[in-house]
JSON list of C-alpha atoms in Angstrom, two decimals:
[
{"chain": "A", "resi": 221, "resn": "MET", "atom": "CA", "xyz": [0.00, 0.00, 0.00]},
{"chain": "A", "resi": 222, "resn": "ASP", "atom": "CA", "xyz": [1.34, 3.41, -0.89]},
{"chain": "A", "resi": 223, "resn": "GLY", "atom": "CA", "xyz": [1.09, 6.19, 1.64]},
{"chain": "A", "resi": 224, "resn": "PRO", "atom": "CA", "xyz": [2.88, 7.69, 4.58]},
{"chain": "A", "resi": 225, "resn": "ASP", "atom": "CA", "xyz": [3.42, 4.37, 6.36]},
{"chain": "A", "resi": 226, "resn": "SER", "atom": "CA", "xyz": [3.45, 1.59, 3.79]},
{"chain": "A", "resi": 227, "resn": "ASP", "atom": "CA", "xyz": [3.83, -1.07, 6.52]},
{"chain": "A", "resi": 228, "resn": "ASP", "atom": "CA", "xyz": [0.23, -0.48, 7.63]},
{"chain": "A", "resi": 229, "resn": "THR", "atom": "CA", "xyz": [-2.32, -2.94, 6.31]},
{"chain": "A", "resi": 230, "resn": "ALA", "atom": "CA", "xyz": [-5.87, -1.91, 5.47]},
{"chain": "A", "resi": 231, "resn": "TRP", "atom": "CA", "xyz": [-6.96, -3.62, 8.70]},
{"chain": "A", "resi": 232, "resn": "HIS", "atom": "CA", "xyz": [-4.54, -1.48, 10.67]},
{"chain": "A", "resi": 233, "resn": "VAL", "atom": "CA", "xyz": [-5.92, 1.68, 9.08]},
{"chain": "A", "resi": 234, "resn": "VAL", "atom": "CA", "xyz": [-9.49, 0.66, 9.95]},
{"chain": "A", "resi": 235, "resn": "ALA", "atom": "CA", "xyz": [-8.47, -0.22, 13.52]},
{"chain": "A", "resi": 236, "resn": "GLU", "atom": "CA", "xyz": [-6.52, 2.99, 14.00]},
{"chain": "A", "resi": 237, "resn": "HIS", "atom": "CA", "xyz": [-9.31, 5.29, 12.80]},
{"chain": "A", "resi": 238, "resn": "ASP", "atom": "CA", "xyz": [-12.39, 4.82, 14.97]},
{"chain": "A", "resi": 239, "resn": "ASP", "atom": "CA", "xyz": [-14.91, 5.86, 12.33]},
{"chain": "A", "resi": 240, "resn": "ALA", "atom": "CA", "xyz": [-13.27, 4.28, 9.27]},
{"chain": "A", "resi": 241, "resn": "ALA", "atom": "CA", "xyz": [-15.56, 1.24, 9.35]},
{"chain": "A", "resi": 242, "resn": "ALA", "atom": "CA", "xyz": [-18.70, 3.41, 9.35]},
{"chain": "A", "resi": 243, "resn": "LEU", "atom": "CA", "xyz": [-17.32, 5.50, 6.50]},
{"chain": "A", "resi": 244, "resn": "ILE", "atom": "CA", "xyz": [-16.37, 2.43, 4.44]},
{"chain": "A", "resi": 245, "resn": "ASP", "atom": "CA", "xyz": [-19.80, 0.89, 4.99]},
{"chain": "A", "resi": 246, "resn": "THR", "atom": "CA", "xyz": [-21.38, 4.12, 3.75]},
{"chain": "A", "resi": 247, "resn": "LEU", "atom": "CA", "xyz": [-19.10, 4.27, 0.70]},
{"chain": "A", "resi": 248, "resn": "LEU", "atom": "CA", "xyz": [-20.39, 0.87, -0.39]},
{"chain": "A", "resi": 249, "resn": "GLU", "atom": "CA", "xyz": [-23.89, 2.36, -0.68]},
{"chain": "A", "resi": 250, "resn": "LEU", "atom": "CA", "xyz": [-22.99, 5.62, -2.48]},
{"chain": "A", "resi": 251, "resn": "ASP", "atom": "CA", "xyz": [-23.34, 6.33, -6.19]},
{"chain": "A", "resi": 252, "resn": "PRO", "atom": "CA", "xyz": [-19.82, 6.15, -7.66]},
{"chain": "A", "resi": 253, "resn": "GLU", "atom": "CA", "xyz": [-20.77, 8.81, -10.22]},
{"chain": "A", "resi": 254, "resn": "ALA", "atom": "CA", "xyz": [-21.60, 11.36, -7.49]},
{"chain": "A", "resi": 255, "resn": "SER", "atom": "CA", "xyz": [-19.16, 13.72, -5.77]},
{"chain": "A", "resi": 256, "resn": "PHE", "atom": "CA", "xyz": [-19.27, 14.69, -2.12]},
{"chain": "A", "resi": 257, "resn": "THR", "atom": "CA", "xyz": [-17.68, 17.25, 0.16]},
{"chain": "A", "resi": 258, "resn": "LYS", "atom": "CA", "xyz": [-16.15, 16.07, 3.43]},
{"chain": "A", "resi": 259, "resn": "THR", "atom": "CA", "xyz": [-19.19, 17.51, 5.22]},
{"chain": "A", "resi": 260, "resn": "GLU", "atom": "CA", "xyz": [-21.57, 15.51, 3.03]},
{"chain": "A", "resi": 261, "resn": "LEU", "atom": "CA", "xyz": [-19.57, 12.33, 3.65]},
{"chain": "A", "resi": 262, "resn": "SER", "atom": "CA", "xyz": [-19.62, 13.06, 7.37]},
{"chain": "A", "resi": 263, "resn": "ASP", "atom": "CA", "xyz": [-23.40, 13.49, 7.33]},
{"chain": "A", "resi": 264, "resn": "ARG", "atom": "CA", "xyz": [-24.07, 10.38, 5.25]},
{"chain": "A", "resi": 265, "resn": "ALA", "atom": "CA", "xyz": [-21.80, 8.20, 7.39]},
{"chain": "A", "resi": 266, "resn": "ASP", "atom": "CA", "xyz": [-23.14, 9.75, 10.61]},
{"chain": "A", "resi": 267, "resn": "VAL", "atom": "CA", "xyz": [-19.55, 10.37, 11.65]},
{"chain": "A", "resi": 268, "resn": "PRO", "atom": "CA", "xyz": [-18.34, 13.63, 13.22]},
{"chain": "A", "resi": 269, "resn": "LEU", "atom": "CA", "xyz": [-16.55, 15.86, 10.71]},
{"chain": "A", "resi": 270, "resn": "LYS", "atom": "CA", "xyz": [-13.70, 16.20, 13.21]},
{"chain": "A", "resi": 271, "resn": "SER", "atom": "CA", "xyz": [-13.14, 12.45, 13.08]},
{"chain": "A", "resi": 272, "resn": "LEU", "atom": "CA", "xyz": [-13.14, 12.35, 9.30]},
{"chain": "A", "resi": 273, "resn": "TYR", "atom": "CA", "xyz": [-11.05, 15.39, 8.60]},
{"chain": "A", "resi": 274, "resn": "LEU", "atom": "CA", "xyz": [-8.98, 16.42, 11.58]},
{"chain": "A", "resi": 275, "resn": "ASN", "atom": "CA", "xyz": [-8.19, 12.90, 12.77]},
{"chain": "A", "resi": 276, "resn": "GLY", "atom": "CA", "xyz": [-7.11, 11.81, 9.29]},
{"chain": "A", "resi": 277, "resn": "THR", "atom": "CA", "xyz": [-9.77, 9.18, 8.63]},
{"chain": "A", "resi": 278, "resn": "LEU", "atom": "CA", "xyz": [-10.73, 10.66, 5.27]},
{"chain": "A", "resi": 279, "resn": "ASP", "atom": "CA", "xyz": [-7.11, 10.84, 4.12]},
{"chain": "A", "resi": 280, "resn": "ALA", "atom": "CA", "xyz": [-6.46, 7.27, 5.29]},
{"chain": "A", "resi": 281, "resn": "VAL", "atom": "CA", "xyz": [-9.48, 5.88, 3.43]},
{"chain": "A", "resi": 282, "resn": "THR", "atom": "CA", "xyz": [-8.48, 7.87, 0.34]},
{"chain": "A", "resi": 283, "resn": "GLU", "atom": "CA", "xyz": [-4.94, 6.47, 0.53]},
{"chain": "A", "resi": 284, "resn": "LEU", "atom": "CA", "xyz": [-6.39, 2.95, 0.71]},
{"chain": "A", "resi": 285, "resn": "GLY", "atom": "CA", "xyz": [-8.00, 3.60, -2.67]},
{"chain": "A", "resi": 286, "resn": "LEU", "atom": "CA", "xyz": [-11.63, 3.67, -1.59]},
{"chain": "A", "resi": 287, "resn": "LEU", "atom": "CA", "xyz": [-12.08, 7.33, -2.49]},
{"chain": "A", "resi": 288, "resn": "GLU", "atom": "CA", "xyz": [-10.77, 9.64, -5.18]},
{"chain": "A", "resi": 289, "resn": "LYS", "atom": "CA", "xyz": [-10.02, 13.21, -4.13]},
{"chain": "A", "resi": 290, "resn": "ARG", "atom": "CA", "xyz": [-10.45, 16.05, -6.62]},
{"chain": "A", "resi": 291, "resn": "GLU", "atom": "CA", "xyz": [-8.90, 19.38, -5.64]},
{"chain": "A", "resi": 292, "resn": "ARG", "atom": "CA", "xyz": [-10.69, 22.57, -6.70]},
{"chain": "A", "resi": 293, "resn": "ASP", "atom": "CA", "xyz": [-9.21, 26.07, -6.84]},
{"chain": "A", "resi": 294, "resn": "GLY", "atom": "CA", "xyz": [-10.40, 28.10, -3.89]},
{"chain": "A", "resi": 295, "resn": "GLU", "atom": "CA", "xyz": [-12.94, 25.51, -2.76]},
{"chain": "A", "resi": 296, "resn": "GLU", "atom": "CA", "xyz": [-12.87, 22.43, -0.61]},
{"chain": "A", "resi": 297, "resn": "PRO", "atom": "CA", "xyz": [-12.04, 19.20, -2.44]},
{"chain": "A", "resi": 298, "resn": "LEU", "atom": "CA", "xyz": [-14.65, 16.80, -3.70]},
{"chain": "A", "resi": 299, "resn": "TYR", "atom": "CA", "xyz": [-14.55, 13.05, -3.12]},
{"chain": "A", "resi": 300, "resn": "SER", "atom": "CA", "xyz": [-16.03, 10.22, -5.12]},
{"chain": "A", "resi": 301, "resn": "VAL", "atom": "CA", "xyz": [-16.12, 6.49, -4.56]},
{"chain": "A", "resi": 302, "resn": "ASP", "atom": "CA", "xyz": [-13.38, 4.63, -6.46]},
{"chain": "A", "resi": 303, "resn": "ASP", "atom": "CA", "xyz": [-15.44, 1.56, -7.29]},
{"chain": "A", "resi": 304, "resn": "ASP", "atom": "CA", "xyz": [-12.78, 0.34, -9.75]},
{"chain": "A", "resi": 305, "resn": "SER", "atom": "CA", "xyz": [-10.12, -0.06, -7.06]},
{"chain": "A", "resi": 306, "resn": "ASP", "atom": "CA", "xyz": [-9.00, -3.37, -5.59]},
{"chain": "A", "resi": 307, "resn": "ALA", "atom": "CA", "xyz": [-9.67, -1.96, -2.12]},
{"chain": "A", "resi": 308, "resn": "PHE", "atom": "CA", "xyz": [-13.28, -1.17, -2.98]},
{"chain": "A", "resi": 309, "resn": "ALA", "atom": "CA", "xyz": [-13.79, -4.63, -4.48]},
{"chain": "A", "resi": 310, "resn": "ALA", "atom": "CA", "xyz": [-12.37, -6.19, -1.30]},
{"chain": "A", "resi": 311, "resn": "ALA", "atom": "CA", "xyz": [-14.59, -4.04, 0.94]},
{"chain": "A", "resi": 312, "resn": "ARG", "atom": "CA", "xyz": [-17.65, -4.92, -1.12]},
{"chain": "A", "resi": 313, "resn": "SER", "atom": "CA", "xyz": [-16.80, -8.65, -0.96]},
{"chain": "A", "resi": 314, "resn": "PHE", "atom": "CA", "xyz": [-16.31, -8.48, 2.78]},
{"chain": "A", "resi": 315, "resn": "GLY", "atom": "CA", "xyz": [-19.62, -6.66, 3.17]},
{"chain": "A", "resi": 316, "resn": "ASN", "atom": "CA", "xyz": [-21.38, -9.30, 1.08]},
{"chain": "A", "resi": 317, "resn": "VAL", "atom": "CA", "xyz": [-19.88, -12.13, 3.15]},
{"chain": "A", "resi": 318, "resn": "THR", "atom": "CA", "xyz": [-20.90, -10.58, 6.45]},
{"chain": "A", "resi": 319, "resn": "ARG", "atom": "CA", "xyz": [-24.44, -9.85, 5.19]},
{"chain": "A", "resi": 320, "resn": "ALA", "atom": "CA", "xyz": [-24.78, -13.43, 3.94]},
{"chain": "A", "resi": 321, "resn": "ALA", "atom": "CA", "xyz": [-23.58, -14.80, 7.28]},
{"chain": "A", "resi": 322, "resn": "ALA", "atom": "CA", "xyz": [-26.02, -12.59, 9.16]},
{"chain": "A", "resi": 323, "resn": "SER", "atom": "CA", "xyz": [-28.94, -13.74, 7.01]},
{"chain": "A", "resi": 324, "resn": "THR", "atom": "CA", "xyz": [-28.25, -17.42, 7.77]},
{"chain": "A", "resi": 325, "resn": "GLU", "atom": "CA", "xyz": [-28.07, -17.03, 11.55]},
{"chain": "A", "resi": 326, "resn": "PRO", "atom": "CA", "xyz": [-30.96, -18.71, 13.41]}
]
């Protein structure tokens, strides 16, 4: 994984950022063609903006390849789901497995 600390696995990133799991779960439900501000992502994931932005969760999830960040002159960046990434495919598969397991529980 590329990024500031390439020894970190995706699991480590999720464990280190308290609200990463909620954000990733939300990303799986978003339209990949849509763009979102960090505030909109915060609202949709029901995660405090401070956690996403100031604590580095948004940057960490972007570095994993789950989001694409588009800088804009004089405005805050926009983010979109990178549904073509290996990380997104893995998150979707994991989500499908856990949903299937939950539906078969007695």
